[in-house]
GROMACS .gro file of C-alpha atoms in nm:
model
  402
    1UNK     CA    1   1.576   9.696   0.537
    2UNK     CA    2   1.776   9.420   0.538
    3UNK     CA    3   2.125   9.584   0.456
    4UNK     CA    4   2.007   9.821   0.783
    5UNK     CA    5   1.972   9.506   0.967
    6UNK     CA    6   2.299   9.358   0.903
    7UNK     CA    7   2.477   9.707   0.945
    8UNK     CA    8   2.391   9.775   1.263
    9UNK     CA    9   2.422   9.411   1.396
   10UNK     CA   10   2.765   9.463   1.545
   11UNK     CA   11   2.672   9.751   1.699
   12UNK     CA   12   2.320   9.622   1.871
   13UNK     CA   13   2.611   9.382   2.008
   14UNK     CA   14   2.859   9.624   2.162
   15UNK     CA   15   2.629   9.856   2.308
   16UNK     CA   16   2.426   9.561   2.489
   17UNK     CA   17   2.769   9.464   2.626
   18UNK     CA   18   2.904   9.826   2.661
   19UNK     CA   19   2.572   9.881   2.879
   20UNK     CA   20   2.616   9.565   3.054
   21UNK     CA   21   3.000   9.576   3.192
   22UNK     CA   22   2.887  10.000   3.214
   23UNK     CA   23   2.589   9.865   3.470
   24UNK     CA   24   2.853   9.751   3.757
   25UNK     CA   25   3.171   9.901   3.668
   26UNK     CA   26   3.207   9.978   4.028
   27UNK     CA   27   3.188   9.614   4.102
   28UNK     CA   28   3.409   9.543   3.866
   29UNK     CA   29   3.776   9.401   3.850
   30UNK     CA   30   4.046   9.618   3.641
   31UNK     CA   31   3.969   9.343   3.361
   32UNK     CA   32   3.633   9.410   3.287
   33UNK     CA   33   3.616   9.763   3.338
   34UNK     CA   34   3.912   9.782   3.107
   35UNK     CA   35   3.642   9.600   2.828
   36UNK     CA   36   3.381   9.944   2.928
   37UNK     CA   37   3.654  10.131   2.722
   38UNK     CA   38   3.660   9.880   2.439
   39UNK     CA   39   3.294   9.844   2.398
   40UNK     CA   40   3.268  10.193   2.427
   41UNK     CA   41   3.520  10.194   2.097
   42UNK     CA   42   3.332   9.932   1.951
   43UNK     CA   43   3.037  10.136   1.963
   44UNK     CA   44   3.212  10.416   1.806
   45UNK     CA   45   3.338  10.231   1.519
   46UNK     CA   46   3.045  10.033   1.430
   47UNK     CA   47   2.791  10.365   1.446
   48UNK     CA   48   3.058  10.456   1.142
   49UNK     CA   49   3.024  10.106   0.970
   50UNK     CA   50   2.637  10.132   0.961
   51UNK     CA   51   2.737  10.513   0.827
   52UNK     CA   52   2.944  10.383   0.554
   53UNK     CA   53   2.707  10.075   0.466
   54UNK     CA   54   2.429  10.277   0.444
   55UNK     CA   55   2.591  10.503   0.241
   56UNK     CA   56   2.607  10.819   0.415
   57UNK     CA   57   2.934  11.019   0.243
   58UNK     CA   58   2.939  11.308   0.370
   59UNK     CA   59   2.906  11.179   0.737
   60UNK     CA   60   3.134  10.924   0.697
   61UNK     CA   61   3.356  11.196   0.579
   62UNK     CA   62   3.309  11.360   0.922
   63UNK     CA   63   3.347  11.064   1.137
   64UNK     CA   64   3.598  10.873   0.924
   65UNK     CA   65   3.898  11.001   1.156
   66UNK     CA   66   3.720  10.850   1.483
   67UNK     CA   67   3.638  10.582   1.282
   68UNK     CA   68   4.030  10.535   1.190
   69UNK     CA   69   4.124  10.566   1.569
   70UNK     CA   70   3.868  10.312   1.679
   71UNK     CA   71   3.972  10.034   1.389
   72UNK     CA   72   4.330  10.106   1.535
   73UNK     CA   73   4.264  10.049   1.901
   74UNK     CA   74   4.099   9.748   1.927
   75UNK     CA   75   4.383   9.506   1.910
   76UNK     CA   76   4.557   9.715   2.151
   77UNK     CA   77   4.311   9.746   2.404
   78UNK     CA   78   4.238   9.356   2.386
   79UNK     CA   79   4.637   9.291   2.485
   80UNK     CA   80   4.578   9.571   2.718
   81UNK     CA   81   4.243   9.355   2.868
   82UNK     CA   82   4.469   9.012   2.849
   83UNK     CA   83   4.755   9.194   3.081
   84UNK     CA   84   4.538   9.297   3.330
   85UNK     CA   85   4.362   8.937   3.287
   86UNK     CA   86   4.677   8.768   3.371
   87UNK     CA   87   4.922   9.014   3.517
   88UNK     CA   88   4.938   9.052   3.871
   89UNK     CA   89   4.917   9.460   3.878
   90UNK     CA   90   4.639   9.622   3.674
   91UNK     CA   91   4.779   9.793   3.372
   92UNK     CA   92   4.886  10.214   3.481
   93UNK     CA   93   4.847  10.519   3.257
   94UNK     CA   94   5.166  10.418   3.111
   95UNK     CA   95   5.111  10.072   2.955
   96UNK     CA   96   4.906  10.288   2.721
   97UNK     CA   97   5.103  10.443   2.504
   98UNK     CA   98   4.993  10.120   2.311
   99UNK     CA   99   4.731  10.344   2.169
  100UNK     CA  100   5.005  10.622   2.035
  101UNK     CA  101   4.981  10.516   1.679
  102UNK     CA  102   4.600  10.523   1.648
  103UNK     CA  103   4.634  10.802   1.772
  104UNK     CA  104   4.858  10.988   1.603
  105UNK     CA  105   4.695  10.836   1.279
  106UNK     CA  106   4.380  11.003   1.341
  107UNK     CA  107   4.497  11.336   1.469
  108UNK     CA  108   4.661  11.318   1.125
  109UNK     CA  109   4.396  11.287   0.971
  110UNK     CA  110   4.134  11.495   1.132
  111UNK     CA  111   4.380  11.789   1.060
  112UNK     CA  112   4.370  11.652   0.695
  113UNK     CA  113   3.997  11.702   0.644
  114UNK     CA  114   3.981  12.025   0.818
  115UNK     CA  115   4.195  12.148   0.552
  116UNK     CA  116   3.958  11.986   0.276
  117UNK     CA  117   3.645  12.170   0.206
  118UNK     CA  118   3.317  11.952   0.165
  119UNK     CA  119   3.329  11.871  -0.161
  120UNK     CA  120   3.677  11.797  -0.178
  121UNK     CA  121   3.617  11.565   0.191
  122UNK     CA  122   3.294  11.382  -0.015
  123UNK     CA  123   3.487  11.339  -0.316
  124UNK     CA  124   3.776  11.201  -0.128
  125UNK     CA  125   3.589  10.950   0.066
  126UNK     CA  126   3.361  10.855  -0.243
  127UNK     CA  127   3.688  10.743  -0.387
  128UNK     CA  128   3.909  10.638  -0.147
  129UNK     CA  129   3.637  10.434   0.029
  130UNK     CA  130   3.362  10.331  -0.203
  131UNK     CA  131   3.435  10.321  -0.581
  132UNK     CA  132   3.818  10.308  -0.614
  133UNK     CA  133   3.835  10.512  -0.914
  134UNK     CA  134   4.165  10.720  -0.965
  135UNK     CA  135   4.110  11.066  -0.797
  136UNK     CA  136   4.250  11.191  -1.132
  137UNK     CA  137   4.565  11.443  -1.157
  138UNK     CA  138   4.705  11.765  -1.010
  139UNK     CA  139   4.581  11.676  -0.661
  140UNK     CA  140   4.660  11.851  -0.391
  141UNK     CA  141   4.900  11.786  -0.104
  142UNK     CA  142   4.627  11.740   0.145
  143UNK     CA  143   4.469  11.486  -0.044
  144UNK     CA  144   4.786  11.289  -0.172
  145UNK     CA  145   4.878  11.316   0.219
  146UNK     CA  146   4.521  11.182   0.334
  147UNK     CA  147   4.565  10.888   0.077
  148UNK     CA  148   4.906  10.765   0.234
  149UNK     CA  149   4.743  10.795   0.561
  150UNK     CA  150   4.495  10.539   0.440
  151UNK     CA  151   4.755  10.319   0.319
  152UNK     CA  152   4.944  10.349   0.677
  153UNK     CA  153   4.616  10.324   0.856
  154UNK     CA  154   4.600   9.950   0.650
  155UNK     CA  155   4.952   9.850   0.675
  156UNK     CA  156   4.908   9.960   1.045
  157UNK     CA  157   4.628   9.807   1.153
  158UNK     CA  158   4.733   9.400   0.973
  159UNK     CA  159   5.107   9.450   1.152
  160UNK     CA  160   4.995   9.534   1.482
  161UNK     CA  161   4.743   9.170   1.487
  162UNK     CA  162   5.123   8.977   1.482
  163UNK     CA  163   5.232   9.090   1.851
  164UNK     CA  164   4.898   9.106   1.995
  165UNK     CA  165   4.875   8.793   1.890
  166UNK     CA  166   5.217   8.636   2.013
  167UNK     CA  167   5.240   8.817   2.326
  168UNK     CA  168   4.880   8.755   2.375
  169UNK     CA  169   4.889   8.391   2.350
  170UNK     CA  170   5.181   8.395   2.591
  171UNK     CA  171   5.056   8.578   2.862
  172UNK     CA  172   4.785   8.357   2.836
  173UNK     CA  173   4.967   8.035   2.826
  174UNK     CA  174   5.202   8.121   3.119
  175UNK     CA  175   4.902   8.227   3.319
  176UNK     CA  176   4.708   7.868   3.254
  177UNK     CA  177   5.039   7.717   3.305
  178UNK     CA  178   5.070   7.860   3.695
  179UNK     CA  179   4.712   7.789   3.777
  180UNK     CA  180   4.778   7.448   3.656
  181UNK     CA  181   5.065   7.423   3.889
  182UNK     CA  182   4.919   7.572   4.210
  183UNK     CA  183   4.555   7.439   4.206
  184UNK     CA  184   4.454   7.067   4.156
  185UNK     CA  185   4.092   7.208   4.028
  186UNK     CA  186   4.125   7.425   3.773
  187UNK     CA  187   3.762   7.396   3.611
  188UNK     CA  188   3.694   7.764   3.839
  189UNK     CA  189   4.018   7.878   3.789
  190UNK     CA  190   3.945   8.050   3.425
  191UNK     CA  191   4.079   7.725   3.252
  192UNK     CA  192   3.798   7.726   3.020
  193UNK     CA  193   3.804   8.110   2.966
  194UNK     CA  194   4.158   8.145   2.858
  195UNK     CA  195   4.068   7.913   2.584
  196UNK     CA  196   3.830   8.073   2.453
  197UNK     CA  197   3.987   8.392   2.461
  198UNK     CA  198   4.297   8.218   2.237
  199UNK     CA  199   4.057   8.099   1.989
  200UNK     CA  200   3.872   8.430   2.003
  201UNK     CA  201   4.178   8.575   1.944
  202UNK     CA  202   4.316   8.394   1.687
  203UNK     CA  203   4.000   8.359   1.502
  204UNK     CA  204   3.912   8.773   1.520
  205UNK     CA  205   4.276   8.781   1.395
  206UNK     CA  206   4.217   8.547   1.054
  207UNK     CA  207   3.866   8.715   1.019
  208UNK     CA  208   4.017   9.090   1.041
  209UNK     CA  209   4.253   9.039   0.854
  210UNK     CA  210   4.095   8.886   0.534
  211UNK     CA  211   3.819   9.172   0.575
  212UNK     CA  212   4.077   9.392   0.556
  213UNK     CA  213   4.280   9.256   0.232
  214UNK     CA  214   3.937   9.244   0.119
  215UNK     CA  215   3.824   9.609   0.197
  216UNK     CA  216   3.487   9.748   0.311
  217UNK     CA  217   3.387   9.826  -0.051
  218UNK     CA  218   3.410   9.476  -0.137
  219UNK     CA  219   3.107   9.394   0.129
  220UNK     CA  220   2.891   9.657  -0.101
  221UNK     CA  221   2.893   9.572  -0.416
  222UNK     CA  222   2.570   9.308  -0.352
  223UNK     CA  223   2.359   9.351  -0.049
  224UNK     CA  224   2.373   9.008   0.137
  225UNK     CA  225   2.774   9.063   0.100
  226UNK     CA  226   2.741   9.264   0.457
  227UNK     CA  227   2.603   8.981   0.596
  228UNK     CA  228   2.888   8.776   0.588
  229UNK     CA  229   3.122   9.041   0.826
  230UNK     CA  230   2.860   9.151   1.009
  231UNK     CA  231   2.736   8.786   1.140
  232UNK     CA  232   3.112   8.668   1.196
  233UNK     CA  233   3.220   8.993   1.361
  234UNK     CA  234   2.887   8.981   1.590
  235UNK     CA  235   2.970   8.676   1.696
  236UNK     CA  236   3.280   8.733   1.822
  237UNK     CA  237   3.222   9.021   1.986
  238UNK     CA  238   2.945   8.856   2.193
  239UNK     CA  239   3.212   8.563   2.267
  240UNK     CA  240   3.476   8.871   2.423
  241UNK     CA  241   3.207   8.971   2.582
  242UNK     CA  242   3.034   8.699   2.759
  243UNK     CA  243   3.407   8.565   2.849
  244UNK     CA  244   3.482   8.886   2.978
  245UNK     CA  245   3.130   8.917   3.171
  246UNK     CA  246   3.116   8.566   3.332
  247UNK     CA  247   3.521   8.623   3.449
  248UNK     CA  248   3.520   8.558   3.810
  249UNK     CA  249   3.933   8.455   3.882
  250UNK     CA  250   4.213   8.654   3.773
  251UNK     CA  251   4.547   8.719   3.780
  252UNK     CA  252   4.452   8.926   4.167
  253UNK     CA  253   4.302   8.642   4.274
  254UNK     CA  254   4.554   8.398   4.237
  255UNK     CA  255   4.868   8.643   4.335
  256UNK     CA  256   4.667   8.705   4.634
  257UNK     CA  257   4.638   8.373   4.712
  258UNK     CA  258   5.039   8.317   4.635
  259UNK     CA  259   5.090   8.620   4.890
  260UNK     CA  260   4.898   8.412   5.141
  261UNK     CA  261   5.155   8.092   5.109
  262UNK     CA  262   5.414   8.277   5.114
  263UNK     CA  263   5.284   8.431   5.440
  264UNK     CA  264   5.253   8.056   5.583
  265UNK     CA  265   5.544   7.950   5.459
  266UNK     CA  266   5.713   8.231   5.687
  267UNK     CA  267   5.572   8.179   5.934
  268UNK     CA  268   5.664   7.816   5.972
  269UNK     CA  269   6.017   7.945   5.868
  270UNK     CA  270   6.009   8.194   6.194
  271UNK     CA  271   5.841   7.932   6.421
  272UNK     CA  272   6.088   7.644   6.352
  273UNK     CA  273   5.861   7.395   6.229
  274UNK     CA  274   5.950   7.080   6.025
  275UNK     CA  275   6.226   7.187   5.731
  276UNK     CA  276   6.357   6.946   5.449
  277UNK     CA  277   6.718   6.925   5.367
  278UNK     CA  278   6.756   7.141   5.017
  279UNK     CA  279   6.972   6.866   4.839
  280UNK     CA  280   6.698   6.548   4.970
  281UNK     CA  281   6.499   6.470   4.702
  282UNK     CA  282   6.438   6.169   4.821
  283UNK     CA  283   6.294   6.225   5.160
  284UNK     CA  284   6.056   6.489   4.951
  285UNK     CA  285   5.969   6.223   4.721
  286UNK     CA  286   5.855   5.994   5.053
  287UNK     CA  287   5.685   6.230   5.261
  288UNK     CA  288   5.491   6.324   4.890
  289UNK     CA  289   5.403   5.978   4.822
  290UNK     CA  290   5.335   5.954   5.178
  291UNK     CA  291   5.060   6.205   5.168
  292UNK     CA  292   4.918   6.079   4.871
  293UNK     CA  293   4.880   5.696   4.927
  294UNK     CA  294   4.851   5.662   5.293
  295UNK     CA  295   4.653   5.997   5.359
  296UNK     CA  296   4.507   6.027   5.016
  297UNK     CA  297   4.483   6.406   5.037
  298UNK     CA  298   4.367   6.368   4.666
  299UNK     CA  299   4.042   6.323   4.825
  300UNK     CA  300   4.023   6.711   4.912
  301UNK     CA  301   3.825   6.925   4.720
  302UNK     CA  302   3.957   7.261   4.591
  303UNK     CA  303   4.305   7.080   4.708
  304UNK     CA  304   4.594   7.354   4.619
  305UNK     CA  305   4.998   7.341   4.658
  306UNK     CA  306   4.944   7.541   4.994
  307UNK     CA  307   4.779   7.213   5.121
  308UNK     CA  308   5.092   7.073   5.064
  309UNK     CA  309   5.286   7.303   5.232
  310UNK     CA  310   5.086   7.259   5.552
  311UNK     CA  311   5.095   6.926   5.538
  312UNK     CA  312   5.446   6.880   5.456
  313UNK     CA  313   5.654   7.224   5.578
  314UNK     CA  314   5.835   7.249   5.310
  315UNK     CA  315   5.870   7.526   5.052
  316UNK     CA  316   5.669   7.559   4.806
  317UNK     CA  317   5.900   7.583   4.537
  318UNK     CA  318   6.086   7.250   4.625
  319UNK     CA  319   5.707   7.096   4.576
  320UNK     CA  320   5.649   7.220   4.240
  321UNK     CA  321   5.979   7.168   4.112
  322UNK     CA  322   6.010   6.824   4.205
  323UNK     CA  323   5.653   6.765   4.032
  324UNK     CA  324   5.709   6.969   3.742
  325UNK     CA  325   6.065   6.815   3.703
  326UNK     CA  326   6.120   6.475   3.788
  327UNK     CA  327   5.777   6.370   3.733
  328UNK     CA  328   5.722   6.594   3.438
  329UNK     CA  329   5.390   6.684   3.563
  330UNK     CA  330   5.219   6.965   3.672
  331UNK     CA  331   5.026   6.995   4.014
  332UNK     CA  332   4.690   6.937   3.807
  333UNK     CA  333   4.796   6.653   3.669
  334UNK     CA  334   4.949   6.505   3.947
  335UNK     CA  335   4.692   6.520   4.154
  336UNK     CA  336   4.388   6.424   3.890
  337UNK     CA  337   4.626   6.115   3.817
  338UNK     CA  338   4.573   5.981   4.164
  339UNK     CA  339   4.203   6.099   4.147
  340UNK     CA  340   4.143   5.903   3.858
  341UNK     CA  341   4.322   5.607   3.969
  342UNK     CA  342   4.106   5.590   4.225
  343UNK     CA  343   3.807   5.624   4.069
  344UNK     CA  344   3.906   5.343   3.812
  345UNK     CA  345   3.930   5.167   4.131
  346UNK     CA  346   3.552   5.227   4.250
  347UNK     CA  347   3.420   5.155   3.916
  348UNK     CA  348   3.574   4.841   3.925
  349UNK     CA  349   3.484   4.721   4.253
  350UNK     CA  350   3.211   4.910   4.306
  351UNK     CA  351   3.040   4.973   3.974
  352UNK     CA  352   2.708   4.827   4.059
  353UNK     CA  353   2.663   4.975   4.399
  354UNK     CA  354   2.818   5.329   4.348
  355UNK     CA  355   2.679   5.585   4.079
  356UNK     CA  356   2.869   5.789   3.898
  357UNK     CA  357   2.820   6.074   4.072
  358UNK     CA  358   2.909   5.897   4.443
  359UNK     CA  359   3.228   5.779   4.248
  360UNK     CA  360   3.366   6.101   4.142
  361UNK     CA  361   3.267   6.324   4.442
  362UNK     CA  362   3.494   6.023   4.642
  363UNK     CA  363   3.746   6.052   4.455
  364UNK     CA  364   3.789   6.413   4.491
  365UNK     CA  365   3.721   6.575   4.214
  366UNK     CA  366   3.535   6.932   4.213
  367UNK     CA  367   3.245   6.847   3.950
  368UNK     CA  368   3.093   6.583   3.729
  369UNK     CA  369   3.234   6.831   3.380
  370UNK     CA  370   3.518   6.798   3.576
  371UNK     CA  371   3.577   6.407   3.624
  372UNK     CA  372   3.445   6.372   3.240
  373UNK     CA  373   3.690   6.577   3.108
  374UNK     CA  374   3.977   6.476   3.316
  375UNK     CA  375   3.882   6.105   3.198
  376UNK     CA  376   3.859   6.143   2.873
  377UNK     CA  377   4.159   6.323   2.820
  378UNK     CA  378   4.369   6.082   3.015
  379UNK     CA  379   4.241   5.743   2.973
  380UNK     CA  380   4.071   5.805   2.567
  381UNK     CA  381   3.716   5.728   2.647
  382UNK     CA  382   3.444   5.849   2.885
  383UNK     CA  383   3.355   5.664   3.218
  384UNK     CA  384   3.033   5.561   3.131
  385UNK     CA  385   3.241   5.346   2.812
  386UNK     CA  386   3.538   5.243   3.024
  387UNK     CA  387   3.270   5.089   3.305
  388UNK     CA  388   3.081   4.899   3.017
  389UNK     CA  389   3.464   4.764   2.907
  390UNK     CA  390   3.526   4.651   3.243
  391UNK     CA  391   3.160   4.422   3.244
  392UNK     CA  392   3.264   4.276   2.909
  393UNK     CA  393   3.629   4.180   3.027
  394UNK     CA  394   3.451   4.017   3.397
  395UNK     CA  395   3.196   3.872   3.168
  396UNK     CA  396   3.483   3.736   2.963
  397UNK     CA  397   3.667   3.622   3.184
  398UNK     CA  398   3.399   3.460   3.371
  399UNK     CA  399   3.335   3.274   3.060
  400UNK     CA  400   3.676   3.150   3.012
  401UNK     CA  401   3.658   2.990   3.388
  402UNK     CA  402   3.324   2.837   3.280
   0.00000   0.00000   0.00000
């Protein structure tokens, strides 16, 4: 009962979410309803898994080439989900020929097993998938064929993780990287969910691969074995999934909103409004200052680099690259520097009379997770600490005068 349990916890996992992201597909970005089709897979290849852990041969036989196709595609279909997560088009027909190998692999060998007769396709399996034992001598080309497709299926499946992986992370890292410079809150900007979809990524990578230098039959041989997989793999397939589900900002979003500054900034162009001398950094470094300090636009929530182009009518390009470059900072960073400042500011002065809560919404930022996190990774310590260092230094210091 147990071993039934644990076989068929995966795919209690992705057919809640296949039912879920299924349920408003309509409503749905190109992201999400690209993660129907790999639930839908998931589904597929786990419905095998509880096959093969429960020890069902000769239907394991008959589903092992779906089975094959669905192992294949996964990776594939989760760069596939990342490009349309980050890339400003949705992924066409022809991005996937990504899926050509798996393919191919199990065309190969579904044509295989047709030409096997049951016994021979039970025998096979038996062997190839549970005990290991030499299929003895004299075998025939169908089934010396079917075992090199196994061994291509393995080889396959660990070689494709590498450039998933790589060009995963990097899609991912260059789409953080623009939000970061075009929005000064990036806490509803997907910040969050990109990293969780690197770990996820990297960890369903380690985890995938060891199963697989391990092999399914290891997870047999003792009945709690299973349990190990099963839990690990569950879990990460409910993190895919409830990143995936709770995804509100994309790639779309933010090109669209791109498309709109550039739209502005054309529009000033065409209507003669202010312009900046290309080669003056120094006048952009005044009139940025300038806005900061004297105007304190820091203050403004949901404050993005199209702010700054109002403000300022210059293009938005010479903005970024002066913050990016000769501050060596990008637009978040910039801007969260002069938020926290200020809030340092208020806690000092104003730490008995202001909360917390009055402190950060003053100084502009978006949430309290948002001012915690900001602090802490800037200054080393939370608010709540750096406010109890400032009383002991004025206590201190009060002392001393004493």
């Amino acid at each position: 009962m147990i071993n039934i349990f644990f076989s068929v916890l995966p795919l209690s996992v992705s057919l809640g979410w296949f039912v879920a992201f299924a349920a408003r597909y309509r409503k749905a970005d190109s992201a999400q309803r690209l993660l129907v089709l790999f639930f839908f897979l998931c589904v597929l290849l786990y419905i095998a898994h509880a096959i093969y852990f429960n020890h069902k041969y000769s239907l394991f036989a008959h589903v092992e080439a779906v089975y094959s196709f669905c192992t294949l595609s996964g990776y594939p279909l989760y760069y596939l989900y990342i490009s349309n997560l980050t890339d400003e088009k949705p992924c066409t027909l022809r991005r996937f020929w990504v899926l050509l190998p798996s393919l191919i692999v199990a065309l190969v060998a579904m044509v295989l097993y047709l030409l096997m007769d049951e016994e021979t396709r039970c025998c096979f399996v038996v062997h190839e998938f549970y005990t290991h034992e030499s299929h003895g001598h004299d075998l025939s080309w169908v089934v010396n064929a079917q075992i090199y497709r196994v061994y291509v299926m393995k080889l396959l499946y660990v070689v494709q993780i590498i450039p998933v992986c790589y060009f995963g992370y990097k899609k991912l890292k260059r789409f953080d990287d623009s939000i970061r410079n075009f929005y000064a809150d990036t806490e509803n900007k997907t910040l969050w969910p990109v990293r969780v979809l690197l770990i996820t990524l990297l960890v369903y990578a380690c985890v995938s691969v060891t199963a697989n230098f391990l092999g399914r039959e290891f997870f047999i041989k003792e009945w709690w074995m299973i349990c190990i997989p099963s839990v690990l793999f569950s879990i990460l397939l409910f993190s895919v999934g409830f990143v995936g589900y709770k995804q509100r900002f994309t790639a779309a979003d933010f090109y669209r909103e791109l498309r709109e500054a550039d739209e502005i900034e054309r529009k000033r162009k065409q209507n003669n409004k202010v312009k900046l001398a290309e080669d003056t950094k120094e006048l952009l470094k005044v009139q940025i200052f300038e806005l900061m300090e004297n105007q304190e636009i820091f203050k403004q929530h949901d404050l993005s680099l199209s702010d700054f182009v109002s403000h300022l009518g210059v293009n938005r390009s010479y903005i970024s690259n002066y913050i990016n470059n000769e501050l060596n900072l990008s637009f978040s960073d910039f801007i969260n520097m002069y938020r926290l400042s200020h809030a340092q500011i208020l806690i000092k002065d104003f730490g008995d009379t202001l909360t917390l809560s009055e402190i950060w919404e003053q100084s502009g930022f978006s949430s309290e997770s948002s001012f915690y996190r900001v602090f802490k990774r800037m200054v080393g310590i939370t608010p709540l600490a750096w406010k109890k260092q400032c009383k002991k230094t004025v206590s201190a210091n009060d002392t001393e005068h004493v």
